CSV table of C-alpha atoms in Angstrom, one decimal:
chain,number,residue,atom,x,y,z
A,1,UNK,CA,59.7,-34.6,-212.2
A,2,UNK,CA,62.5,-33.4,-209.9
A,3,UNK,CA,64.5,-36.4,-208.6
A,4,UNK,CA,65.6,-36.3,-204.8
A,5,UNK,CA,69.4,-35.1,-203.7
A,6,UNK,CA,70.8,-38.6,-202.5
A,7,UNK,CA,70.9,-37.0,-199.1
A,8,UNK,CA,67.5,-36.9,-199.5
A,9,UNK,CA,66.5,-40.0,-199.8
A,10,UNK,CA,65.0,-42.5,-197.6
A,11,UNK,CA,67.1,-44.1,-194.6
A,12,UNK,CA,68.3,-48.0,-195.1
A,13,UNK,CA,66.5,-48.2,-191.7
A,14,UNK,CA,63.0,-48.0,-190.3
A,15,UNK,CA,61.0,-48.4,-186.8
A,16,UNK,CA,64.1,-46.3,-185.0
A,17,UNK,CA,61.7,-45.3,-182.3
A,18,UNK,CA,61.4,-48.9,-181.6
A,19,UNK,CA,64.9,-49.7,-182.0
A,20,UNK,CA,66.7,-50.6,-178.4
A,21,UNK,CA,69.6,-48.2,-177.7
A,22,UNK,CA,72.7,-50.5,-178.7
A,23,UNK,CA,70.6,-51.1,-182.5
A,24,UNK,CA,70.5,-47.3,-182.5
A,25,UNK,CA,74.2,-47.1,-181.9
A,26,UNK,CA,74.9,-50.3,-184.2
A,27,UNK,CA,73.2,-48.2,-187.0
A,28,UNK,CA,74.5,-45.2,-186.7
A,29,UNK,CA,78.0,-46.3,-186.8
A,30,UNK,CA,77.8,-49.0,-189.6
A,31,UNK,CA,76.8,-46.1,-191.7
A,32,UNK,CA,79.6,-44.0,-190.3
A,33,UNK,CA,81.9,-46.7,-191.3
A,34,UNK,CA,81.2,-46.2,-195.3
A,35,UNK,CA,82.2,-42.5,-194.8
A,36,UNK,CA,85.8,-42.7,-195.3
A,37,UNK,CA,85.8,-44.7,-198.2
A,38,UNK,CA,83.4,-42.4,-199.8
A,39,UNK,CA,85.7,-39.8,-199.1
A,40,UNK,CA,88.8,-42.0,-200.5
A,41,UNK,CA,86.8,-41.9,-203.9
A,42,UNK,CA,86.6,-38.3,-204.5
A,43,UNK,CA,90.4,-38.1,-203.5
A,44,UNK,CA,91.7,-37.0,-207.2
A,45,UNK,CA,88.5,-33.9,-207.2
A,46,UNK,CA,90.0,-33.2,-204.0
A,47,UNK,CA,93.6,-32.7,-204.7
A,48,UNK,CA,92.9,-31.0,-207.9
A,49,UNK,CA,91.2,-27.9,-205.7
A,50,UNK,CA,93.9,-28.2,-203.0
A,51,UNK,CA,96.9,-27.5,-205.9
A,52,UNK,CA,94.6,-24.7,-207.4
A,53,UNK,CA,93.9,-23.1,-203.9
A,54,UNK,CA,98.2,-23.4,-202.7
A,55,UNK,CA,98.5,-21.7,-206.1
A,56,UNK,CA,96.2,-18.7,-205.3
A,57,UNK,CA,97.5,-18.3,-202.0
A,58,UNK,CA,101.2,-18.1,-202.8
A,59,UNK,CA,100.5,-15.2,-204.5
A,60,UNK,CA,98.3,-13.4,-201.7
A,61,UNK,CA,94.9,-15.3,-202.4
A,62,UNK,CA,92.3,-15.9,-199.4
A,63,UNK,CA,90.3,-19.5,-199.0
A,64,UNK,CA,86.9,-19.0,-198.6
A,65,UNK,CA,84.2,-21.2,-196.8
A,66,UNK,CA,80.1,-20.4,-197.8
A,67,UNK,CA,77.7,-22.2,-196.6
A,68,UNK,CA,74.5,-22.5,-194.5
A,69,UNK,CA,73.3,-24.6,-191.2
A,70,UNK,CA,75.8,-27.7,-190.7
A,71,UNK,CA,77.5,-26.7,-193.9
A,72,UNK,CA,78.5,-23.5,-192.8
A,73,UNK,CA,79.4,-24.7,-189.2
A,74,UNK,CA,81.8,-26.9,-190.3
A,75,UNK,CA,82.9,-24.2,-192.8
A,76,UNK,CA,84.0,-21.3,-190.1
A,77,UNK,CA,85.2,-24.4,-187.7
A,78,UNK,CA,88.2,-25.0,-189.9
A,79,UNK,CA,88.5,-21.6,-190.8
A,80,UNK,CA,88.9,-20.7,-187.7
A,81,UNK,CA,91.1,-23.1,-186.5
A,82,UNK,CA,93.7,-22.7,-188.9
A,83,UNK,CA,95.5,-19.4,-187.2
A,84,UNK,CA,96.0,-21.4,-183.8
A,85,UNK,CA,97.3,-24.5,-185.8
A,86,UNK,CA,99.2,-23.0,-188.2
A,87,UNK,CA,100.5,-19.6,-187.2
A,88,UNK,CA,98.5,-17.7,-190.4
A,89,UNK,CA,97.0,-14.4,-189.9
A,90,UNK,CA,93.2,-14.1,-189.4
A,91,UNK,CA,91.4,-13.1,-192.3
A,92,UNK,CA,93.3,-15.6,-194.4
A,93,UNK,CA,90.8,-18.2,-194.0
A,94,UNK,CA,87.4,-17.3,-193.8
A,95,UNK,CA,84.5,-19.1,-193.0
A,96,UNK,CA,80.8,-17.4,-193.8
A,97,UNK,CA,77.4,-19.0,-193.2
A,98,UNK,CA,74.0,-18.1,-194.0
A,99,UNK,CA,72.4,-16.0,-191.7
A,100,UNK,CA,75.7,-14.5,-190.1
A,101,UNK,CA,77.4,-15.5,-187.1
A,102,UNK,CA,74.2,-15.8,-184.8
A,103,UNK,CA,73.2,-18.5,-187.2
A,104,UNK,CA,76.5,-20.3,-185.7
A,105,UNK,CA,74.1,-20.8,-182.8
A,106,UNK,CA,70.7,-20.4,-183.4
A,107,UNK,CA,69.2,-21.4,-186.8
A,108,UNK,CA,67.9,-18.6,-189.0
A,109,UNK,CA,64.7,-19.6,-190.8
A,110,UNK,CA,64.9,-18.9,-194.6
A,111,UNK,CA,68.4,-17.8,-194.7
A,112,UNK,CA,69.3,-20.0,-197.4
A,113,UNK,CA,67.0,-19.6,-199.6
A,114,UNK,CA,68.0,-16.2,-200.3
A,115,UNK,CA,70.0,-16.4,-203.7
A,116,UNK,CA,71.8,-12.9,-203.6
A,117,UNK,CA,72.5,-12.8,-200.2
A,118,UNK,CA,76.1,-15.1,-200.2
A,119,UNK,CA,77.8,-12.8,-202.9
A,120,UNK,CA,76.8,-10.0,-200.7
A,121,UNK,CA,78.7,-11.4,-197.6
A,122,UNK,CA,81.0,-12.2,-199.6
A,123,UNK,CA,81.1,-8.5,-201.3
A,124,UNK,CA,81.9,-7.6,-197.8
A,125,UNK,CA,85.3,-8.6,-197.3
A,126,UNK,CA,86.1,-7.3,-200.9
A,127,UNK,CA,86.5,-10.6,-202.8
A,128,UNK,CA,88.9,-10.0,-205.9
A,129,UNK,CA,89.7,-12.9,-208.3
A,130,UNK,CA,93.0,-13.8,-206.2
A,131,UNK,CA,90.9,-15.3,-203.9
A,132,UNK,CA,89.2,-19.1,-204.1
A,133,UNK,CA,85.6,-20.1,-202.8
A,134,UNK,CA,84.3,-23.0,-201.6
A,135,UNK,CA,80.9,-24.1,-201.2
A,136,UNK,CA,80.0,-26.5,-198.6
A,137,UNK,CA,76.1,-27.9,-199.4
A,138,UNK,CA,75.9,-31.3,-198.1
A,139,UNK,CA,72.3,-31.5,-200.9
A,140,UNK,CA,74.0,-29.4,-203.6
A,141,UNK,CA,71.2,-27.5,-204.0
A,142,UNK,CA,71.3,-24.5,-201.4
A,143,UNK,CA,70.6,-21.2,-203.2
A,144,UNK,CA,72.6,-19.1,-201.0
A,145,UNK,CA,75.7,-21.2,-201.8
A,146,UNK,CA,74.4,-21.7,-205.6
A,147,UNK,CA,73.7,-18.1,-206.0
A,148,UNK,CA,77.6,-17.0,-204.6
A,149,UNK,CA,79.4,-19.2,-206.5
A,150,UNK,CA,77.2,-18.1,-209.3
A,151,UNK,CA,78.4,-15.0,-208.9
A,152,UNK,CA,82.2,-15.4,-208.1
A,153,UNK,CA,82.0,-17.2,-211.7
A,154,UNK,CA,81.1,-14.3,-213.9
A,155,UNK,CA,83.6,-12.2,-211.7
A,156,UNK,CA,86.5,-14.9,-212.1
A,157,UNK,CA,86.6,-16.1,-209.0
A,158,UNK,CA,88.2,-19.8,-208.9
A,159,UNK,CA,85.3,-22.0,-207.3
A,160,UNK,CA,85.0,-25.4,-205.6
A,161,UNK,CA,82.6,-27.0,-203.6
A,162,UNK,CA,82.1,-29.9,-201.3
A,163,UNK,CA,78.5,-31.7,-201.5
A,164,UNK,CA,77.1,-35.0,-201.0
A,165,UNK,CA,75.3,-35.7,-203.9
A,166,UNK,CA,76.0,-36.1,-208.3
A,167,UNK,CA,75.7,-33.8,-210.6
A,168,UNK,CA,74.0,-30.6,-208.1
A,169,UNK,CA,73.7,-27.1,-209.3
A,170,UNK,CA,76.6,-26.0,-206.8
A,171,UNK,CA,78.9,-28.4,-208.8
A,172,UNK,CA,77.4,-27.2,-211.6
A,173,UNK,CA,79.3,-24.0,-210.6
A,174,UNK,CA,82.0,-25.2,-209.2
A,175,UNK,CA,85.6,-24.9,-211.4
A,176,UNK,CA,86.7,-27.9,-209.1
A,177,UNK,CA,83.7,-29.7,-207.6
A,178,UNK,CA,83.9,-32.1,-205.1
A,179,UNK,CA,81.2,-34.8,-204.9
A,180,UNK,CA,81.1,-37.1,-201.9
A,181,UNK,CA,78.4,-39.6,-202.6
A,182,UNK,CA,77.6,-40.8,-198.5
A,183,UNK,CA,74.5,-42.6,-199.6
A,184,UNK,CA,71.0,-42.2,-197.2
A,185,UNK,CA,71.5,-41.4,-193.9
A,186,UNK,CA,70.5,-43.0,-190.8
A,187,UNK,CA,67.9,-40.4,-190.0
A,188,UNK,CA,66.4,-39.5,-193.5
A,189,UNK,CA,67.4,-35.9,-194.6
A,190,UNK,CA,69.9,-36.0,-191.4
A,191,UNK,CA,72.7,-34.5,-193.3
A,192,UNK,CA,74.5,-33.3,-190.2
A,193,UNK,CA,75.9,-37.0,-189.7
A,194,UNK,CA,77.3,-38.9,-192.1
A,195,UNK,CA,77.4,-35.9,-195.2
A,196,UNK,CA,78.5,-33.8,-192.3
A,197,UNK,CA,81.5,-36.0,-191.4
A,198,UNK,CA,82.4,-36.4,-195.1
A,199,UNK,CA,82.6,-32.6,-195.2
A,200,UNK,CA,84.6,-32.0,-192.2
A,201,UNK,CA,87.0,-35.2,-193.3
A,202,UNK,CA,87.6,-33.4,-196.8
A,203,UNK,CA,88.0,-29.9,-195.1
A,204,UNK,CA,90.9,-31.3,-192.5
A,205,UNK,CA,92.4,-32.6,-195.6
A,206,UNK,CA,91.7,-29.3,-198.1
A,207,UNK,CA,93.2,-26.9,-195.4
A,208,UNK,CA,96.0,-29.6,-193.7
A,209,UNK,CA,97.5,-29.8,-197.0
A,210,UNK,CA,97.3,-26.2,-198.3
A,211,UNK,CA,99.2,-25.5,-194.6
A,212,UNK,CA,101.1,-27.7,-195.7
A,213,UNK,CA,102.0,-26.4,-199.0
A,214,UNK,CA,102.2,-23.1,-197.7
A,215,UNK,CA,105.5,-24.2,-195.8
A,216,UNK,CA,103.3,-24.0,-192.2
A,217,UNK,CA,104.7,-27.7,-191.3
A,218,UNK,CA,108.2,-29.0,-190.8
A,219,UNK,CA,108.7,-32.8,-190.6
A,220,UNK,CA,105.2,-33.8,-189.1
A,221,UNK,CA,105.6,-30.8,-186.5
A,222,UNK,CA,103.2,-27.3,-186.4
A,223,UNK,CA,106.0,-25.0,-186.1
A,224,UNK,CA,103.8,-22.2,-186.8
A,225,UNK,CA,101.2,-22.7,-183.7
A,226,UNK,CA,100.1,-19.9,-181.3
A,227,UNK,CA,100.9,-20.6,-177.9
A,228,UNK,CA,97.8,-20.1,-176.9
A,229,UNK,CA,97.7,-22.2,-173.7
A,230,UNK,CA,99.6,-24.4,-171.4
A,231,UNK,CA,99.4,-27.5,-173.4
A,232,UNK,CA,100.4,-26.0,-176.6
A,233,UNK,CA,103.7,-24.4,-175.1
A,234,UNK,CA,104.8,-27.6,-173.7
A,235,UNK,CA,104.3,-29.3,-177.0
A,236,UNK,CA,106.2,-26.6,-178.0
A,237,UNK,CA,109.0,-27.7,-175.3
A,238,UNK,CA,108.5,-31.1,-176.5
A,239,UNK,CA,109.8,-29.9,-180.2
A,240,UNK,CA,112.8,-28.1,-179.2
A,241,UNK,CA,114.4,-30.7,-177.1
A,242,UNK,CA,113.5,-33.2,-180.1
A,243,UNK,CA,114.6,-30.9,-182.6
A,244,UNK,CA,118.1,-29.3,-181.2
A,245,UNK,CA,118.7,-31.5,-178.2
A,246,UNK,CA,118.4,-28.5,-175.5
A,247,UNK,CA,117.2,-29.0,-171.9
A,248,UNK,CA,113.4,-28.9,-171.6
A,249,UNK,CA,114.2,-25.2,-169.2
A,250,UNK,CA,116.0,-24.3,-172.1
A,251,UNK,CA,113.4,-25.2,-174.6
A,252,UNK,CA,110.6,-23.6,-172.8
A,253,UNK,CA,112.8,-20.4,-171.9
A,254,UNK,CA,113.7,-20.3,-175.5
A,255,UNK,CA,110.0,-20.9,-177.2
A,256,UNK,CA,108.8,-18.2,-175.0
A,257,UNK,CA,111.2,-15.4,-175.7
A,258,UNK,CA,111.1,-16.0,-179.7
A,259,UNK,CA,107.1,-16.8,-179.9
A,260,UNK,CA,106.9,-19.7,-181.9
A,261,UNK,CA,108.2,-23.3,-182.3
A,262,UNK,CA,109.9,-21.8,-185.7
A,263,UNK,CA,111.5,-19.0,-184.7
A,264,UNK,CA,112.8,-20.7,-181.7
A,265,UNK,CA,114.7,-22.9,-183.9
A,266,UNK,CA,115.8,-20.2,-186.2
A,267,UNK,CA,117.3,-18.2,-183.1
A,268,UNK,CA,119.4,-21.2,-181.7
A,269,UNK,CA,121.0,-22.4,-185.7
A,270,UNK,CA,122.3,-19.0,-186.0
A,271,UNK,CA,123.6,-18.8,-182.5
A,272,UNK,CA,125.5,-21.8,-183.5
A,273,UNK,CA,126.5,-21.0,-186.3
C-alpha cells in the first residue's frame, strides 16, 4: 500500500468554507509561521549543496533549476533574478519547468508526468558534468524531475533537490538532497503555500550564498547589480558616497560612466592611487 507524500496529507483544518475571513487568515498564517523553522532544520543538507555547487561554478559549472507547476515557477524566479542582482551573465543560472515557458503561465496538463521529457530540456542547453542540477518537487515524487535527475546521475551530473517530504524518489536521486518536512497544508495538497515558501526560502539562501561565494558581494552591498532602473542607480549612488566619501553628483556621474557599483570603485582607487 503506497503511503501518501506528507504534502499530501490531510489539512489540520476542516469546514474552511464556513470559516469567517479573519479564521481563514488566522490559519493560514499560523501554518506559515512553522515554515522557517522547518527550513532552519534542513540547514546542514543545505549548505552541503551550496559548497558543492560554489565548487562547480568556480570552475565554469552552470546551476540548474527543474521542476514543474509551482516548483518550477519558483525555480526560473530565482534564476532569473540572479543577473540583475548580481551582475552574472544569463545562462549561468537556469531555471526550466515542465511544459516550457508557457507553462510559466498557463498550466500544461500532463506535463509532468512525462519521465524523459526533463533530461531532454535539459539535453538542450548541452548539460556536461561541470554543471549541478537541482530538483525542486514540493511531493518528491514528480516524474519529470525524477526522470532528469535520474539521468544526470548515470551521466555524472552532481544533483540536489529541494522537496517537502522524507525519503522521495527525487531524494532518492539526489547526491545532496534537501528535505523540508512543512507538515499538511492549510488547503490539503495546496503545495503552492507553505512547501512553496519553504522552497523559495531555501532557493534565496542556495543562490544568495553561492553569489556570495562567487565574490558577487562586498561587505553586505550588490556591487555587481545591473542598473536597470531609476531606483537601482541611486542605490548605486547611495554606495559610492558610503564607500569613497564622493558627492552624490559625483557618485552618480561616476556609476554611470563605469557601469557598475564595482567598477565604479575600482576606477576611483586607482585614480588615487
Amino acid at each position: 500500500m503506497n503511503t501518501l507524500p506528507l504534502t499530501e496529507t490531510t489539512s489540520h483544518y476542516n469546514h474552511l468554507e464556513k470559516m469567517k475571513v479573519r479564521q481563514l487568515l488566522a490559519g493560514i498564517n499560523k501554518e506559515d509561521k512553522t515554515v522557517p523553522k522547518a527550513v532552519e532544520k534542513a540547514i546542514p543538507a543545505i549548505e552541503k549543496l551550496v559548497v558543492a555547487i560554489a565548487a562547480k561554478m568556480k570552475k565554469g559549472g552552470r546551476l540548474f533549476y527543474i521542476g514543474s507547476g509551482t516548483s518550477g515557477r519558483l525555480g526560473i524566479v530565482d534564476a532569473s533574478e540572479c543577473p540583475p542582482t548580481f551582475g552574472v551573465p544569463q545562462g549561468l543560472v537556469i531555471g526550466i519547468i515542465a511544459g516550457g515557458d508557457s507553462a510559466i503561465r498557463k498550466a500544461v496538463e500532463f506535463a509532468e508526468d512525462d519521465t524523459q521529457q526533463g533530461w531532454k530540456d535539459l539535453k538542450k542547453y548541452k548539460i556536461t558534468s561541470k554543471d549541478v542540477v537541482i530538483g525542486i518537487a514540493a511531493s518528491g515524487g514528480t516524474p519529470y524531475v525524477v526522470g532528469a535527475l535520474a539521468q544526470c546521475r548515470k551521466n555524472k551530473i552532481t544533483t540536489g533537490c529541494i522537496c517537502c517530504t522524507k525519503n522521495s524518489a527525487v531524494s532518492a536521486n539526489a547526491d545532496y538532497p534537501i528535505e523540508i518536512l512543512t507538515g499538511p497544508e492549510f488547503v490539503t495538497g495546496s503545495t503552492r503555500m507553505k512547501a512553496g515558501t519553504a522552497q523559495k526560502l531555501a532557493l534565496n539562501m542556495i543562490s544568495t550564498s553561492v553569489m556570495i561565494q562567487l565574490g558577487r558581494v562586498k561587505g553586505n552591498r550588490m556591487v555587481d547589480m545591473q542598473l536597470s532602473n531609476n531606483k537601482l542607480v541611486k542605490r548605486g549612488t547611495r554606495m559610492l558616497v558610503s564607500e569613497l566619501g564622493i558627492s552624490p553628483a559625483e557618485a552618480e556621474k561616476l556609476l554611470l560612466k563605469e557601469g557598475s557599483v564595482r567598477k565604479a570603485i575600482q576606477k576611483k582607487l586607482r585614480t588615487k592611487s
